[in-house]
Amino acid sequence: MSDTNPHEAANSDFIRDFIKEDLASGRFKEVRTRFPPEPNGWLHIGHTKAFHIDFSIAADFGGTCNLRFDDTNPEKEDLSYVEAIKRDIKWLGYDWKDREFFASDYYEKLYDFAVKIIHKGQAYVDDLNDEEIREYRGTNVPDKNNITLTPPGRNSPYRERSVEENLRLFARMRAGEFADGEKTLRAKIDMAHPNLIMRDPVMYRIRREPHYRTGTTWVIYPMYDFQHPLSDAMEGVTHSLCSLEYEIHRPLYDWFIREAEVFPSRQIEFSRLNITHTVLSKRWLLRLVKEGYVLGWDDPRMPTLAGLRRRGYTPEAIRDFLGRIGVAKTDSYVDVQLLEFCLREDLNKRSRRVMAVLNPLRLVIENWPEGKVEELEAVNNPEDPVAGKRLIPFGRELWIERDDFQEVPQPKYFRLFPGNMVRLRYGYIVTCTGFSKDPETGMVTELRCTYDPATKGGDAPDNRKVKGTIHWVSAAHAVQLEARLFDHLFPAERPMDVAPGIDWLATMNKDSLKRVSGWGEPILATTEPGDRFQFERLGYFARDPDSVDGVPAFNRSVSLRDTWAKIEKKGS
Ligand code: ATP
Ligand code: MG
């Protein structure tokens, strides 16, 4: 999707400019916005752009922001979604206080508005079914020069019913006298209107489906385009901010406000947030959940707030991201690496460092006495002196990463190989003296080293050149852990733009989750779900609520490698 709003390309201040004008002209005396989620799924990061704008603009003008559940589709909505949405907005640090509303509370009033519009001769009950309505409406057609033409639609044969008949039929629709789909209430606008949305849009449909709040009280439900402007008006919403796909609905928004003669709420659109390598649409995310492509709405690979939270994202990192995308020189697709950059920035400041080994190889220090354990001092967070220090046990047998050893070193390989020296982080300098191999598989099974007692803490007193430093954990003290390493859900940068005829689900990355078993410092045994760490050299990790057979699981929130800084440098 490209950015068609010229103002938004530069920044989002254009909304504030509109609002200032409205206040200056006296159109509105105060500012009230609303965030209107439909409770049919969990919030994703795209929604955070919307509610960040809604809440922050209201706050900037000393106004208020309503949380309104736009719940007028009984088929898809549920209380569990209401609760998940509220939890996630709060988690991100936004507060609607007592301003919580439900469109379903307005059903009676909306019905009265519909009656009012019928009375004015501006709505009618139609007997055409969905398919006929679509057919009568007509479609945009490209001509031979590929210019879009909109030939006029046709009037429904029921369009000229009298006001009295329409009132009677609408009352009977409400009373349940007709089958689902048998009749609709339509606005009487213009079947030749160049904007198809204005061609007598449906206001009410008959649907016998219990609603999660109103139960079976209603068998007719208002359509979004009718319900939304009037709900805004009833709440005194001055500025109804929404994403750009509603731009073509704005004439209809204004039409209903005018015909119902209500508070003149004003709709303003901003560009939708898209992020590379993922999909930001509840409809698509719901399919990933329902069809088992992910473990749930809160799967750490999901772009939902719950998924990001479980992955280890902090509210601060997401808010930082939201502050930056306003001025990012991108179209409405934002590089996921910017989001990761914001997380890394925040976690770097707040995360305790620990050592963990995810692909373990045993290292034996031959000249270290059997059974001897020494406690070595390690810094918890070099970015935060208050975080202090800890002691970590060191002994004769350690776990190190398998790729910190090469039997035959590549050029410029400074880690372990026979005869070479490395520094063990916070420990000693060791020299590799040998290794053993499994004769059948050829796998290296164990390394042997000697340590130099004069190098405690990793110092090389006699200016010995030691180029490599590696991390380790004491084999006798290490706790077992599971690390979950993630890759993008979609290899394509813009998976939502798949070519016609290609199923986007087929383009998914089949290897987006890797689970590995490793060893960590003893302190990791006493962590709680949500605790965040930097595993030195490996990335930032957050303890998952899940653990398998008592082995704690850690989600890699983000790796340490900062690709964003490089991208920015290249771009500037
Ligand atoms: P989805 O396509 O994910 O189902 P939606 O628009 O149907 O989104 P709603 O619950 O109706 O979901 O959205 C609530 C508000 O959030 C709307 O005002 C909508 O404009 C806004 N919104 C939804 N997705 C995005 C996005 N990716 N970027 C910016 N705003 C969004
Ligand atoms: Mg919507």
mmCIF file of N, CA and C in Angstrom, residues 308-421:
data_model
loop_
_atom_site.group_PDB
_atom_site.id
_atom_site.type_symbol
_atom_site.label_atom_id
_atom_site.label_comp_id
_atom_site.label_asym_id
_atom_site.label_seq_id
_atom_site.Cartn_x
_atom_site.Cartn_y
_atom_site.Cartn_z
ATOM 1 N N LEU A 308 4.293 -9.503 21.201
ATOM 2 C CA LEU A 308 5.503 -8.705 21.413
ATOM 3 C C LEU A 308 5.894 -8.712 22.886
ATOM 4 N N ARG A 309 4.896 -8.640 23.755
ATOM 5 C CA ARG A 309 5.171 -8.649 25.202
ATOM 6 C C ARG A 309 5.836 -9.965 25.599
ATOM 7 N N ARG A 310 5.284 -11.061 25.102
ATOM 8 C CA ARG A 310 5.841 -12.366 25.443
ATOM 9 C C ARG A 310 7.240 -12.534 24.848
ATOM 10 N N ARG A 311 7.455 -11.921 23.742
ATOM 11 C CA ARG A 311 8.757 -11.964 23.085
ATOM 12 C C ARG A 311 9.807 -11.217 23.913
ATOM 13 N N GLY A 312 9.331 -10.267 24.755
ATOM 14 C CA GLY A 312 10.265 -9.506 25.582
ATOM 15 C C GLY A 312 10.245 -8.011 25.296
ATOM 16 N N TYR A 313 9.345 -7.580 24.411
ATOM 17 C CA TYR A 313 9.230 -6.144 24.135
ATOM 18 C C TYR A 313 8.770 -5.414 25.390
ATOM 19 N N THR A 314 9.277 -4.200 25.555
ATOM 20 C CA THR A 314 8.855 -3.360 26.670
ATOM 21 C C THR A 314 7.890 -2.309 26.124
ATOM 22 N N PRO A 315 6.985 -1.814 26.978
ATOM 23 C CA PRO A 315 6.116 -0.712 26.531
ATOM 24 C C PRO A 315 6.946 0.484 26.078
ATOM 25 N N GLU A 316 8.069 0.728 26.767
ATOM 26 C CA GLU A 316 8.916 1.877 26.426
ATOM 27 C C GLU A 316 9.465 1.755 25.005
ATOM 28 N N ALA A 317 9.891 0.548 24.638
ATOM 29 C CA ALA A 317 10.456 0.359 23.294
ATOM 30 C C ALA A 317 9.383 0.613 22.235
ATOM 31 N N ILE A 318 8.172 0.146 22.490
ATOM 32 C CA ILE A 318 7.095 0.320 21.499
ATOM 33 C C ILE A 318 6.701 1.793 21.413
ATOM 34 N N ARG A 319 6.659 2.465 22.564
ATOM 35 C CA ARG A 319 6.312 3.891 22.526
ATOM 36 C C ARG A 319 7.397 4.695 21.805
ATOM 37 N N ASP A 320 8.639 4.316 22.022
ATOM 38 C CA ASP A 320 9.741 4.971 21.314
ATOM 39 C C ASP A 320 9.546 4.799 19.804
ATOM 40 N N PHE A 321 9.219 3.576 19.403
ATOM 41 C CA PHE A 321 8.965 3.272 17.992
ATOM 42 C C PHE A 321 7.841 4.161 17.448
ATOM 43 N N LEU A 322 6.756 4.272 18.211
ATOM 44 C CA LEU A 322 5.613 5.066 17.745
ATOM 45 C C LEU A 322 5.994 6.537 17.584
ATOM 46 N N GLY A 323 6.887 6.998 18.450
ATOM 47 C CA GLY A 323 7.353 8.374 18.322
ATOM 48 C C GLY A 323 8.211 8.576 17.083
ATOM 49 N N ARG A 324 8.924 7.532 16.688
ATOM 50 C CA ARG A 324 9.834 7.670 15.547
ATOM 51 C C ARG A 324 9.153 7.501 14.199
ATOM 52 N N ILE A 325 8.116 6.660 14.124
ATOM 53 C CA ILE A 325 7.533 6.402 12.792
ATOM 54 C C ILE A 325 6.813 7.622 12.250
ATOM 55 N N GLY A 326 6.399 8.526 13.145
ATOM 56 C CA GLY A 326 5.722 9.737 12.689
ATOM 57 C C GLY A 326 6.586 10.524 11.721
ATOM 58 N N VAL A 327 7.878 10.503 11.955
ATOM 59 C CA VAL A 327 8.768 11.311 11.118
ATOM 60 C C VAL A 327 9.684 10.461 10.243
ATOM 61 N N ALA A 328 9.487 9.145 10.302
ATOM 62 C CA ALA A 328 10.352 8.284 9.490
ATOM 63 C C ALA A 328 10.157 8.613 8.019
ATOM 64 N N LYS A 329 11.246 8.621 7.285
ATOM 65 C CA LYS A 329 11.130 9.008 5.873
ATOM 66 C C LYS A 329 10.791 7.781 5.022
ATOM 67 N N THR A 330 9.752 7.092 5.424
ATOM 68 C CA THR A 330 9.340 5.896 4.706
ATOM 69 C C THR A 330 7.898 6.104 4.259
ATOM 70 N N ASP A 331 7.432 5.237 3.394
ATOM 71 C CA ASP A 331 5.998 5.242 3.139
ATOM 72 C C ASP A 331 5.358 4.471 4.286
ATOM 73 N N SER A 332 4.164 3.998 4.105
ATOM 74 C CA SER A 332 3.492 3.432 5.260
ATOM 75 C C SER A 332 4.034 2.043 5.636
ATOM 76 N N TYR A 333 4.984 1.526 4.876
ATOM 77 C CA TYR A 333 5.677 0.311 5.309
ATOM 78 C C TYR A 333 6.896 0.717 6.147
ATOM 79 N N VAL A 334 6.957 0.236 7.348
ATOM 80 C CA VAL A 334 8.094 0.559 8.194
ATOM 81 C C VAL A 334 8.941 -0.705 8.325
ATOM 82 N N ASP A 335 10.237 -0.538 8.238
ATOM 83 C CA ASP A 335 11.157 -1.662 8.337
ATOM 84 C C ASP A 335 11.115 -2.233 9.753
ATOM 85 N N VAL A 336 10.905 -3.529 9.853
ATOM 86 C CA VAL A 336 10.824 -4.171 11.178
ATOM 87 C C VAL A 336 12.106 -3.938 11.968
ATOM 88 N N GLN A 337 13.191 -3.632 11.241
ATOM 89 C CA GLN A 337 14.460 -3.416 11.951
ATOM 90 C C GLN A 337 14.445 -2.128 12.776
ATOM 91 N N LEU A 338 13.557 -1.209 12.435
ATOM 92 C CA LEU A 338 13.428 -0.015 13.271
ATOM 93 C C LEU A 338 12.809 -0.400 14.623
ATOM 94 N N LEU A 339 11.819 -1.274 14.571
ATOM 95 C CA LEU A 339 11.189 -1.750 15.809
ATOM 96 C C LEU A 339 12.223 -2.485 16.663
ATOM 97 N N GLU A 340 13.014 -3.314 16.012
ATOM 98 C CA GLU A 340 14.041 -4.070 16.735
ATOM 99 C C GLU A 340 15.111 -3.145 17.314
ATOM 100 N N PHE A 341 15.433 -2.121 16.564
ATOM 101 C CA PHE A 341 16.408 -1.128 17.036
ATOM 102 C C PHE A 341 15.905 -0.481 18.334
ATOM 103 N N CYS A 342 14.626 -0.112 18.351
ATOM 104 C CA CYS A 342 14.053 0.541 19.542
ATOM 105 C C CYS A 342 14.096 -0.400 20.745
ATOM 106 N N LEU A 343 13.869 -1.669 20.489
ATOM 107 C CA LEU A 343 13.907 -2.638 21.579
ATOM 108 C C LEU A 343 15.331 -2.794 22.120
ATOM 109 N N ARG A 344 16.273 -2.907 21.192
ATOM 110 C CA ARG A 344 17.677 -3.076 21.585
ATOM 111 C C ARG A 344 18.155 -1.887 22.429
ATOM 112 N N GLU A 345 17.770 -0.685 21.991
ATOM 113 C CA GLU A 345 18.147 0.525 22.723
ATOM 114 C C GLU A 345 17.661 0.451 24.164
ATOM 115 N N ASP A 346 16.422 0.020 24.331
ATOM 116 C CA ASP A 346 15.830 -0.006 25.661
ATOM 117 C C ASP A 346 16.412 -1.155 26.496
ATOM 118 N N LEU A 347 16.518 -2.326 25.890
ATOM 119 C CA LEU A 347 17.009 -3.479 26.646
ATOM 120 C C LEU A 347 18.476 -3.317 27.022
ATOM 121 N N ASN A 348 19.223 -2.625 26.184
ATOM 122 C CA ASN A 348 20.626 -2.389 26.503
ATOM 123 C C ASN A 348 20.751 -1.654 27.839
ATOM 124 N N LYS A 349 19.816 -0.747 28.092
ATOM 125 C CA LYS A 349 19.884 0.024 29.333
ATOM 126 C C LYS A 349 19.415 -0.784 30.525
ATOM 127 N N ARG A 350 18.426 -1.633 30.318
ATOM 128 C CA ARG A 350 17.773 -2.228 31.485
ATOM 129 C C ARG A 350 18.114 -3.696 31.755
ATOM 130 N N SER A 351 18.763 -4.389 30.816
ATOM 131 C CA SER A 351 18.905 -5.837 31.000
ATOM 132 C C SER A 351 20.173 -6.232 31.742
ATOM 133 N N ARG A 352 20.012 -7.128 32.663
ATOM 134 C CA ARG A 352 21.176 -7.734 33.328
ATOM 135 C C ARG A 352 21.861 -8.667 32.350
ATOM 136 N N ARG A 353 23.175 -8.657 32.395
ATOM 137 C CA ARG A 353 23.929 -9.557 31.537
ATOM 138 C C ARG A 353 24.132 -10.876 32.264
ATOM 139 N N VAL A 354 23.978 -11.965 31.543
ATOM 140 C CA VAL A 354 24.344 -13.273 32.079
ATOM 141 C C VAL A 354 25.001 -14.059 30.945
ATOM 142 N N MET A 355 25.615 -15.179 31.317
ATOM 143 C CA MET A 355 26.201 -16.015 30.279
ATOM 144 C C MET A 355 25.373 -17.285 30.135
ATOM 145 N N ALA A 356 25.172 -17.678 28.897
ATOM 146 C CA ALA A 356 24.479 -18.922 28.595
ATOM 147 C C ALA A 356 25.095 -19.475 27.325
ATOM 148 N N VAL A 357 25.048 -20.789 27.226
ATOM 149 C CA VAL A 357 25.653 -21.463 26.076
ATOM 150 C C VAL A 357 24.558 -22.265 25.386
ATOM 151 N N LEU A 358 24.338 -21.983 24.114
ATOM 152 C CA LEU A 358 23.192 -22.599 23.432
ATOM 153 C C LEU A 358 23.571 -23.756 22.514
ATOM 154 N N ASN A 359 24.854 -23.903 22.248
ATOM 155 C CA ASN A 359 25.293 -25.028 21.417
ATOM 156 C C ASN A 359 26.556 -25.577 22.082
ATOM 157 N N PRO A 360 26.364 -26.346 23.166
ATOM 158 C CA PRO A 360 27.455 -26.583 24.114
ATOM 159 C C PRO A 360 28.523 -27.577 23.656
ATOM 160 N N LEU A 361 29.751 -27.236 24.011
ATOM 161 C CA LEU A 361 30.900 -28.126 23.840
ATOM 162 C C LEU A 361 31.662 -28.109 25.164
ATOM 163 N N ARG A 362 32.054 -29.281 25.638
ATOM 164 C CA ARG A 362 32.711 -29.366 26.937
ATOM 165 C C ARG A 362 34.187 -28.955 26.822
ATOM 166 N N LEU A 363 34.613 -28.142 27.789
ATOM 167 C CA LEU A 363 36.013 -27.721 27.835
ATOM 168 C C LEU A 363 36.558 -28.120 29.207
ATOM 169 N N VAL A 364 37.677 -28.850 29.215
ATOM 170 C CA VAL A 364 38.262 -29.292 30.487
ATOM 171 C C VAL A 364 39.582 -28.556 30.698
ATOM 172 N N ILE A 365 39.721 -27.932 31.866
ATOM 173 C CA ILE A 365 40.967 -27.215 32.175
ATOM 174 C C ILE A 365 41.866 -28.179 32.935
ATOM 175 N N GLU A 366 42.858 -28.668 32.244
ATOM 176 C CA GLU A 366 43.643 -29.793 32.775
ATOM 177 C C GLU A 366 44.413 -29.448 34.040
ATOM 178 N N ASN A 367 44.892 -28.197 34.134
ATOM 179 C CA ASN A 367 45.682 -27.846 35.321
ATOM 180 C C ASN A 367 44.838 -27.197 36.427
ATOM 181 N N TRP A 368 43.551 -27.325 36.341
ATOM 182 C CA TRP A 368 42.659 -26.831 37.417
ATOM 183 C C TRP A 368 42.346 -28.026 38.314
ATOM 184 N N PRO A 369 42.563 -27.903 39.636
ATOM 185 C CA PRO A 369 42.357 -29.062 40.516
ATOM 186 C C PRO A 369 40.918 -29.566 40.477
ATOM 187 N N GLU A 370 40.778 -30.902 40.449
ATOM 188 C CA GLU A 370 39.433 -31.526 40.518
ATOM 189 C C GLU A 370 38.699 -30.993 41.737
ATOM 190 N N GLY A 371 37.433 -30.662 41.575
ATOM 191 C CA GLY A 371 36.611 -30.293 42.735
ATOM 192 C C GLY A 371 36.767 -28.862 43.195
ATOM 193 N N LYS A 372 37.773 -28.158 42.698
ATOM 194 C CA LYS A 372 37.955 -26.778 43.151
ATOM 195 C C LYS A 372 36.966 -25.850 42.431
ATOM 196 N N VAL A 373 36.292 -25.004 43.220
ATOM 197 C CA VAL A 373 35.364 -24.031 42.643
ATOM 198 C C VAL A 373 35.792 -22.641 43.087
ATOM 199 N N GLU A 374 35.835 -21.712 42.147
ATOM 200 C CA GLU A 374 36.153 -20.338 42.514
ATOM 201 C C GLU A 374 34.981 -19.445 42.106
ATOM 202 N N GLU A 375 34.715 -18.432 42.921
ATOM 203 C CA GLU A 375 33.639 -17.501 42.573
ATOM 204 C C GLU A 375 34.263 -16.299 41.893
ATOM 205 N N LEU A 376 33.850 -16.022 40.693
ATOM 206 C CA LEU A 376 34.409 -14.896 39.949
ATOM 207 C C LEU A 376 33.404 -13.753 39.891
ATOM 208 N N GLU A 377 33.945 -12.554 39.933
ATOM 209 C CA GLU A 377 33.076 -11.382 39.969
ATOM 210 C C GLU A 377 32.710 -10.937 38.543
ATOM 211 N N ALA A 378 31.429 -10.668 38.337
ATOM 212 C CA ALA A 378 30.980 -10.227 37.011
ATOM 213 C C ALA A 378 30.063 -9.023 37.149
ATOM 214 N N VAL A 379 30.141 -8.133 36.175
ATOM 215 C CA VAL A 379 29.324 -6.908 36.181
ATOM 216 C C VAL A 379 27.926 -7.242 35.651
ATOM 217 N N ASN A 380 26.903 -6.784 36.363
ATOM 218 C CA ASN A 380 25.540 -7.104 35.929
ATOM 219 C C ASN A 380 25.090 -6.325 34.714
ATOM 220 N N ASN A 381 25.450 -5.041 34.684
ATOM 221 C CA ASN A 381 25.071 -4.241 33.518
ATOM 222 C C ASN A 381 26.018 -3.059 33.387
ATOM 223 N N PRO A 382 26.925 -3.116 32.421
ATOM 224 C CA PRO A 382 27.903 -2.020 32.263
ATOM 225 C C PRO A 382 27.223 -0.672 32.000
ATOM 226 N N GLU A 383 25.954 -0.684 31.558
ATOM 227 C CA GLU A 383 25.228 0.560 31.276
ATOM 228 C C GLU A 383 24.586 1.134 32.535
ATOM 229 N N ASP A 384 24.597 0.355 33.607
ATOM 230 C CA ASP A 384 23.849 0.747 34.793
ATOM 231 C C ASP A 384 24.606 0.322 36.050
ATOM 232 N N PRO A 385 25.445 1.229 36.586
ATOM 233 C CA PRO A 385 26.285 0.887 37.740
ATOM 234 C C PRO A 385 25.456 0.424 38.945
ATOM 235 N N VAL A 386 24.248 0.913 39.072
ATOM 236 C CA VAL A 386 23.392 0.544 40.206
ATOM 237 C C VAL A 386 23.069 -0.958 40.193
ATOM 238 N N ALA A 387 23.099 -1.556 39.013
ATOM 239 C CA ALA A 387 22.771 -2.985 38.916
ATOM 240 C C ALA A 387 23.797 -3.861 39.636
ATOM 241 N N GLY A 388 24.979 -3.330 39.936
ATOM 242 C CA GLY A 388 25.952 -4.026 40.773
ATOM 243 C C GLY A 388 26.655 -5.188 40.099
ATOM 244 N N LYS A 389 27.155 -6.083 40.976
ATOM 245 C CA LYS A 389 27.962 -7.213 40.485
ATOM 246 C C LYS A 389 27.408 -8.511 41.029
ATOM 247 N N ARG A 390 27.845 -9.596 40.460
ATOM 248 C CA ARG A 390 27.438 -10.908 40.966
ATOM 249 C C ARG A 390 28.648 -11.829 40.942
ATOM 250 N N LEU A 391 28.540 -12.962 41.642
ATOM 251 C CA LEU A 391 29.612 -13.953 41.626
ATOM 252 C C LEU A 391 29.151 -15.144 40.804
ATOM 253 N N ILE A 392 30.036 -15.595 39.931
ATOM 254 C CA ILE A 392 29.675 -16.787 39.154
ATOM 255 C C ILE A 392 30.714 -17.884 39.377
ATOM 256 N N PRO A 393 30.227 -19.113 39.538
ATOM 257 C CA PRO A 393 31.155 -20.215 39.825
ATOM 258 C C PRO A 393 31.968 -20.616 38.593
ATOM 259 N N PHE A 394 33.235 -20.935 38.869
ATOM 260 C CA PHE A 394 34.161 -21.357 37.808
ATOM 261 C C PHE A 394 34.798 -22.664 38.285
ATOM 262 N N GLY A 395 34.944 -23.632 37.405
ATOM 263 C CA GLY A 395 35.518 -24.907 37.827
ATOM 264 C C GLY A 395 36.311 -25.544 36.697
ATOM 265 N N ARG A 396 36.627 -26.801 36.890
ATOM 266 C CA ARG A 396 37.507 -27.506 35.955
ATOM 267 C C ARG A 396 36.824 -27.782 34.608
ATOM 268 N N GLU A 397 35.494 -27.988 34.658
ATOM 269 C CA GLU A 397 34.797 -28.278 33.400
ATOM 270 C C GLU A 397 33.788 -27.182 33.073
ATOM 271 N N LEU A 398 33.864 -26.706 31.857
ATOM 272 C CA LEU A 398 32.989 -25.610 31.424
ATOM 273 C C LEU A 398 32.228 -26.015 30.163
ATOM 274 N N TRP A 399 31.116 -25.309 29.936
ATOM 275 C CA TRP A 399 30.458 -25.372 28.614
ATOM 276 C C TRP A 399 30.841 -24.112 27.844
ATOM 277 N N ILE A 400 31.247 -24.301 26.612
ATOM 278 C CA ILE A 400 31.440 -23.139 25.731
ATOM 279 C C ILE A 400 30.647 -23.394 24.447
ATOM 280 N N GLU A 401 30.525 -22.375 23.613
ATOM 281 C CA GLU A 401 29.814 -22.551 22.345
ATOM 282 C C GLU A 401 30.667 -23.362 21.373
ATOM 283 N N ARG A 402 30.029 -24.283 20.714
ATOM 284 C CA ARG A 402 30.692 -25.131 19.733
ATOM 285 C C ARG A 402 31.416 -24.298 18.658
ATOM 286 N N ASP A 403 30.810 -23.190 18.245
ATOM 287 C CA ASP A 403 31.477 -22.447 17.162
ATOM 288 C C ASP A 403 32.551 -21.489 17.688
ATOM 289 N N ASP A 404 32.881 -21.599 18.976
ATOM 290 C CA ASP A 404 34.049 -20.876 19.483
ATOM 291 C C ASP A 404 35.307 -21.736 19.401
ATOM 292 N N PHE A 405 35.198 -22.871 18.709
ATOM 293 C CA PHE A 405 36.370 -23.723 18.469
ATOM 294 C C PHE A 405 36.392 -24.132 17.002
ATOM 295 N N GLN A 406 37.564 -24.065 16.393
ATOM 296 C CA GLN A 406 37.741 -24.627 15.044
ATOM 297 C C GLN A 406 39.001 -25.482 15.054
ATOM 298 N N GLU A 407 38.839 -26.681 14.572
ATOM 299 C CA GLU A 407 39.965 -27.610 14.540
ATOM 300 C C GLU A 407 41.069 -27.050 13.631
ATOM 301 N N VAL A 408 40.648 -26.578 12.471
ATOM 302 C CA VAL A 408 41.574 -25.904 11.561
ATOM 303 C C VAL A 408 41.020 -24.495 11.363
ATOM 304 N N PRO A 409 41.684 -23.493 11.969
ATOM 305 C CA PRO A 409 41.078 -22.157 11.963
ATOM 306 C C PRO A 409 41.046 -21.520 10.582
ATOM 307 N N GLN A 410 39.927 -20.842 10.312
ATOM 308 C CA GLN A 410 39.846 -20.019 9.100
ATOM 309 C C GLN A 410 40.751 -18.808 9.307
ATOM 310 N N PRO A 411 41.108 -18.118 8.227
ATOM 311 C CA PRO A 411 41.861 -16.870 8.412
ATOM 312 C C PRO A 411 41.069 -15.905 9.294
ATOM 313 N N LYS A 412 41.754 -15.182 10.138
ATOM 314 C CA LYS A 412 41.164 -14.192 11.040
ATOM 315 C C LYS A 412 40.239 -14.796 12.097
ATOM 316 N N TYR A 413 40.425 -16.058 12.370
ATOM 317 C CA TYR A 413 39.635 -16.681 13.437
ATOM 318 C C TYR A 413 40.472 -16.591 14.707
ATOM 319 N N PHE A 414 39.948 -15.854 15.712
ATOM 320 C CA PHE A 414 40.764 -15.565 16.901
ATOM 321 C C PHE A 414 40.320 -16.319 18.135
ATOM 322 N N ARG A 415 39.405 -17.256 17.935
ATOM 323 C CA ARG A 415 38.921 -17.957 19.119
ATOM 324 C C ARG A 415 39.731 -19.244 19.325
ATOM 325 N N LEU A 416 39.124 -20.303 19.822
ATOM 326 C CA LEU A 416 39.949 -21.466 20.171
ATOM 327 C C LEU A 416 40.284 -22.346 18.971
ATOM 328 N N PHE A 417 41.545 -22.722 18.899
ATOM 329 C CA PHE A 417 42.002 -23.799 18.010
ATOM 330 C C PHE A 417 43.271 -24.317 18.653
ATOM 331 N N PRO A 418 43.720 -25.493 18.281
ATOM 332 C CA PRO A 418 44.857 -26.080 18.991
ATOM 333 C C PRO A 418 46.040 -25.114 19.029
ATOM 334 N N GLY A 419 46.504 -24.871 20.243
ATOM 335 C CA GLY A 419 47.657 -23.997 20.438
ATOM 336 C C GLY A 419 47.293 -22.539 20.683
ATOM 337 N N ASN A 420 46.035 -22.148 20.449
ATOM 338 C CA ASN A 420 45.685 -20.718 20.574
ATOM 339 C C ASN A 420 45.156 -20.389 21.972
ATOM 340 N N MET A 421 45.260 -19.084 22.298
ATOM 341 C CA MET A 421 44.823 -18.572 23.595
ATOM 342 C C MET A 421 43.564 -17.753 23.433
#
